[in-house]
CSV table of C-alpha atoms in Angstrom, one decimal:
chain,number,residue,atom,x,y,z
A,1,GLY,CA,45.8,-20.9,52.5
A,2,PRO,CA,46.1,-17.8,50.3
A,3,LYS,CA,48.6,-15.5,50.9
A,4,VAL,CA,49.6,-11.7,50.1
A,5,LEU,CA,53.0,-11.5,49.4
A,6,GLN,CA,55.1,-8.4,50.1
A,7,ILE,CA,58.1,-7.1,48.5
A,8,PRO,CA,60.7,-5.9,49.8
A,9,SER,CA,60.6,-7.3,53.3
A,10,HIS,CA,63.2,-4.8,54.5
A,11,GLN,CA,64.0,-1.6,53.1
A,12,ILE,CA,66.8,0.9,54.4
A,13,ILE,CA,66.2,4.5,52.7
A,14,ASP,CA,67.6,7.9,53.2
A,15,MET,CA,65.4,10.7,54.1
A,16,GLY,CA,64.0,12.6,51.5
A,17,GLN,CA,64.4,9.7,48.6
A,18,MET,CA,61.4,7.9,47.3
A,19,VAL,CA,60.3,4.3,48.3
A,20,THR,CA,57.9,1.9,46.6
A,21,LEU,CA,56.3,-0.7,48.7
A,22,ASN,CA,54.8,-3.4,46.7
A,23,CYS,CA,52.0,-5.9,47.4
A,24,ASP,CA,50.6,-9.0,45.7
A,25,PRO,CA,47.2,-9.5,47.0
A,26,VAL,CA,45.1,-12.7,47.0
A,27,SER,CA,44.3,-13.4,43.6
A,28,ASN,CA,40.5,-12.9,43.8
A,29,HIS,CA,40.4,-10.2,46.4
A,30,LEU,CA,38.8,-6.9,45.4
A,31,TYR,CA,39.6,-4.6,48.7
A,32,PHE,CA,43.2,-3.8,49.4
A,33,TYR,CA,44.5,-2.0,52.3
A,34,TRP,CA,47.6,-0.7,53.8
A,35,TYR,CA,48.2,-0.3,57.4
A,36,LYS,CA,51.6,1.0,59.4
A,37,GLN,CA,52.5,-0.6,62.7
A,38,ILE,CA,55.3,1.0,64.8
A,39,LEU,CA,57.0,-1.5,66.8
A,40,GLY,CA,54.7,-3.1,69.7
A,41,GLN,CA,52.0,-0.7,68.8
A,42,GLN,CA,48.9,-1.2,67.3
A,43,MET,CA,48.0,-1.0,63.5
A,44,GLU,CA,46.9,2.3,62.2
A,45,PHE,CA,44.8,2.2,59.0
A,46,LEU,CA,46.2,4.2,56.2
A,47,VAL,CA,44.3,3.8,53.1
A,48,ASN,CA,42.1,1.2,51.2
A,49,PHE,CA,41.4,0.8,47.6
A,50,TYR,CA,38.8,-0.7,45.5
A,51,ASN,CA,38.0,-0.9,41.9
A,52,GLY,CA,41.1,1.3,40.9
A,53,LYS,CA,40.3,3.8,43.6
A,54,VAL,CA,41.1,5.3,47.0
A,55,MET,CA,37.9,4.5,49.1
A,56,GLU,CA,39.2,5.7,52.4
A,57,LYS,CA,42.2,7.2,53.6
A,58,SER,CA,43.3,8.6,57.2
A,59,LYS,CA,45.1,11.4,58.6
A,60,LEU,CA,48.3,9.2,58.6
A,61,PHE,CA,48.0,9.2,54.6
A,62,LYS,CA,50.0,12.1,53.9
A,63,ASP,CA,50.5,14.0,50.6
A,64,GLN,CA,53.6,12.1,50.4
A,65,PHE,CA,51.9,8.9,50.1
A,66,SER,CA,50.1,7.3,47.0
A,67,VAL,CA,48.7,4.1,46.2
A,68,GLU,CA,48.0,2.4,42.9
A,69,ARG,CA,47.5,-1.0,41.2
A,70,PRO,CA,48.1,-0.6,37.4
A,71,ASP,CA,46.6,-3.2,35.4
A,72,GLY,CA,46.0,-5.7,38.1
A,73,SER,CA,49.6,-5.9,38.8
A,74,TYR,CA,51.1,-5.0,42.3
A,75,PHE,CA,49.4,-2.9,44.9
A,76,THR,CA,51.8,-0.1,45.6
A,77,LEU,CA,52.5,2.4,48.4
A,78,LYS,CA,54.7,5.0,47.3
A,79,ILE,CA,56.4,7.5,49.6
A,80,GLN,CA,57.8,10.6,48.2
A,81,PRO,CA,59.9,12.1,49.9
A,82,THR,CA,60.5,10.1,52.8
A,83,ALA,CA,60.6,11.1,56.5
A,84,LEU,CA,62.2,10.0,59.5
A,85,GLU,CA,58.7,9.3,61.0
A,86,ASP,CA,57.9,7.0,58.0
A,87,SER,CA,60.0,4.3,60.0
A,88,ALA,CA,57.8,1.5,60.7
A,89,VAL,CA,56.4,-1.8,59.6
A,90,TYR,CA,53.8,-1.5,56.9
A,91,PHE,CA,51.4,-4.3,56.4
A,92,CYS,CA,49.3,-4.9,53.2
A,93,ALA,CA,45.9,-6.7,53.4
A,94,SER,CA,43.4,-7.6,51.1
A,95,SER,CA,39.7,-9.0,51.3
A,96,LEU,CA,37.3,-10.7,49.3
A,97,GLY,CA,34.3,-8.7,50.6
A,98,GLN,CA,34.2,-5.1,52.1
A,99,ASN,CA,34.3,-6.2,55.9
A,100,SER,CA,35.2,-10.2,55.3
A,101,ASP,CA,38.1,-11.8,56.6
A,102,TYR,CA,41.3,-9.8,55.9
A,103,THR,CA,44.7,-11.6,54.8
A,104,PHE,CA,47.5,-9.8,55.6
A,105,GLY,CA,51.1,-9.7,54.1
A,106,SER,CA,54.2,-10.5,56.2
A,107,GLY,CA,54.9,-6.6,56.1
A,108,THR,CA,57.7,-4.6,54.8
A,109,ARG,CA,60.0,-3.2,57.5
A,110,LEU,CA,61.0,0.4,56.3
A,111,LEU,CA,63.7,2.4,58.2
A,112,VAL,CA,64.5,6.0,56.9
A,113,ILE,CA,67.5,7.3,58.2
B,1,GLY,CA,33.3,8.0,67.6
B,2,GLU,CA,35.8,5.5,65.9
B,3,GLN,CA,37.8,4.1,68.8
B,4,VAL,CA,38.1,0.7,70.1
B,5,GLU,CA,39.7,0.4,73.6
B,6,GLN,CA,41.4,-2.9,74.5
B,7,LEU,CA,42.3,-3.9,77.9
B,8,PRO,CA,44.6,-5.2,79.8
B,9,SER,CA,48.0,-4.2,77.7
B,10,ILE,CA,49.8,-7.0,79.3
B,11,LEU,CA,48.5,-10.1,80.8
B,12,ARG,CA,50.3,-12.9,82.7
B,13,VAL,CA,48.5,-16.3,83.3
B,14,GLN,CA,49.7,-19.6,84.6
B,15,GLU,CA,49.5,-22.3,81.7
B,16,GLY,CA,46.7,-24.4,81.7
B,17,SER,CA,44.7,-21.3,83.0
B,18,SER,CA,42.2,-19.3,81.0
B,19,ALA,CA,43.2,-15.7,79.8
B,20,SER,CA,40.3,-13.0,79.0
B,21,ILE,CA,40.9,-9.8,76.8
B,22,ASN,CA,38.5,-7.0,76.8
B,23,CYS,CA,37.4,-4.3,74.0
B,24,THR,CA,35.0,-1.8,74.0
B,25,TYR,CA,33.8,0.1,70.9
B,26,GLU,CA,31.9,3.6,70.6
B,27,ASN,CA,30.2,3.3,67.3
B,28,SER,CA,27.0,1.7,67.7
B,29,ALA,CA,27.0,0.8,64.0
B,30,SER,CA,29.8,-1.5,64.2
B,31,ASN,CA,29.0,-4.8,63.1
B,32,TYR,CA,32.0,-7.1,62.6
B,33,PHE,CA,34.8,-7.6,65.3
B,34,PRO,CA,37.6,-9.9,64.4
B,35,TRP,CA,40.7,-11.0,66.8
B,36,TYR,CA,44.2,-11.4,65.6
B,37,LYS,CA,47.3,-12.8,67.1
B,38,GLN,CA,50.5,-11.4,66.2
B,39,GLU,CA,53.7,-13.1,67.1
B,40,PRO,CA,57.0,-11.1,67.0
B,41,GLY,CA,58.0,-10.2,63.7
B,42,GLU,CA,55.2,-11.8,62.0
B,43,ASN,CA,52.0,-10.5,60.6
B,44,PRO,CA,48.7,-10.7,62.4
B,45,LYS,CA,46.8,-13.6,61.7
B,46,LEU,CA,42.9,-13.7,62.2
B,47,ILE,CA,41.9,-16.4,64.9
B,48,ILE,CA,38.3,-15.8,65.4
B,49,ASP,CA,35.7,-13.3,64.4
B,50,ILE,CA,32.1,-12.5,65.5
B,51,ARG,CA,29.6,-10.4,63.8
B,52,SER,CA,26.7,-8.6,65.3
B,53,ASN,CA,24.0,-11.0,64.7
B,54,MET,CA,25.8,-13.3,67.1
B,55,GLU,CA,26.3,-13.2,71.1
B,56,ARG,CA,28.7,-16.1,71.3
B,57,LYS,CA,30.9,-17.8,69.0
B,58,GLN,CA,33.4,-20.8,70.1
B,59,THR,CA,36.3,-22.6,68.2
B,60,GLN,CA,39.4,-24.7,69.2
B,61,GLY,CA,39.9,-23.4,72.7
B,62,LEU,CA,39.0,-19.6,71.6
B,63,ILE,CA,35.6,-18.2,72.8
B,64,VAL,CA,34.4,-14.8,71.9
B,65,LEU,CA,31.4,-13.0,73.3
B,66,LEU,CA,29.7,-10.0,72.1
B,67,ASP,CA,27.5,-7.5,74.2
B,68,LYS,CA,25.8,-4.9,71.7
B,69,LYS,CA,23.7,-3.2,74.6
B,70,ALA,CA,27.3,-2.4,76.5
B,71,LYS,CA,29.3,-2.0,73.1
B,72,ARG,CA,31.8,-4.7,74.5
B,73,PHE,CA,33.4,-7.9,73.2
B,74,SER,CA,35.9,-10.1,74.7
B,75,LEU,CA,38.2,-12.8,73.7
B,76,HIS,CA,38.6,-15.9,76.0
B,77,ILE,CA,41.4,-18.3,75.6
B,78,THR,CA,41.0,-21.8,77.7
B,79,ASP,CA,43.6,-24.0,79.0
B,80,THR,CA,46.4,-21.8,77.8
B,81,GLN,CA,49.5,-23.3,76.5
B,82,PRO,CA,53.0,-21.6,75.8
B,83,GLY,CA,52.1,-21.3,72.0
B,84,ASP,CA,49.5,-18.8,73.0
B,85,SER,CA,52.2,-16.2,74.1
B,86,ALA,CA,51.8,-13.5,71.4
B,87,MET,CA,50.2,-9.9,71.1
B,88,TYR,CA,46.4,-10.2,70.4
B,89,PHE,CA,44.6,-7.3,68.9
B,90,CYS,CA,40.8,-6.7,68.8
B,91,ALA,CA,39.2,-4.8,65.9
B,92,GLY,CA,36.1,-3.4,64.7
B,93,THR,CA,34.2,-2.4,61.5
B,94,MET,CA,31.0,-1.4,60.1
B,95,ASP,CA,29.4,-2.0,56.8
B,96,SER,CA,29.5,1.4,55.8
B,97,ASN,CA,33.2,1.9,55.6
B,98,TYR,CA,36.2,0.1,54.5
B,99,GLN,CA,38.7,0.2,57.6
B,100,LEU,CA,39.2,-2.0,60.4
B,101,ILE,CA,39.7,0.2,63.9
B,102,TRP,CA,42.4,-1.8,65.9
B,103,GLY,CA,42.4,-1.8,69.7
B,104,SER,CA,45.9,-1.2,71.2
B,105,GLY,CA,47.0,-4.7,71.7
B,106,THR,CA,47.4,-7.2,74.8
B,107,LYS,CA,50.6,-8.9,75.2
B,108,LEU,CA,49.7,-12.2,76.7
B,109,ILE,CA,52.5,-14.0,78.6
B,110,ILE,CA,52.0,-17.6,79.3
B,111,LYS,CA,54.0,-18.7,82.7
B,112,PRO,CA,55.3,-22.4,82.6
């Protein structure tokens, strides 16, 4: 079936540096999401994006986080500067409708050291 | 409230028997309830979902029940197999917002 591609699959970064996580959503999907998952725990919503704008964000979406999708290219999550507690797996997802089936990417495993 | 509670956190069942996972939600406006299966190191995959206009849905050995009055929904896996061992997450959402609220997950272990 259609896939959401996430690049890179793994990233190790020094605390304080900037990192950009890239997501290539399903081509005809209109809604895009980022979720954070710490090992073995539940998914935590970060942000969603529609029509070029952030629609909702959670308390986890700190000021150091930003998202964009310039000109229909990758949907990106940027963290600047990174902190140790940002270490987690970040999943991108997309959906055609507002609350229709989500397709998740395979995640980016971020380790901040 | 926006919580989704999920129990149990760990479930061990004998191969061939059935497994049941229960979730409750707080917001009566919730109207879409997907279930995801996540294997170690993998992304979550949608296995079945139910909307608030239904009370029961069944597909390929999976049954989902929704009790809107009790604000409770459940997943039942019949005739479990070793490949069913994984983390299972319930979630809920409403048309008025844009996010899935996830349960805390159930680790299902199928004993041979």
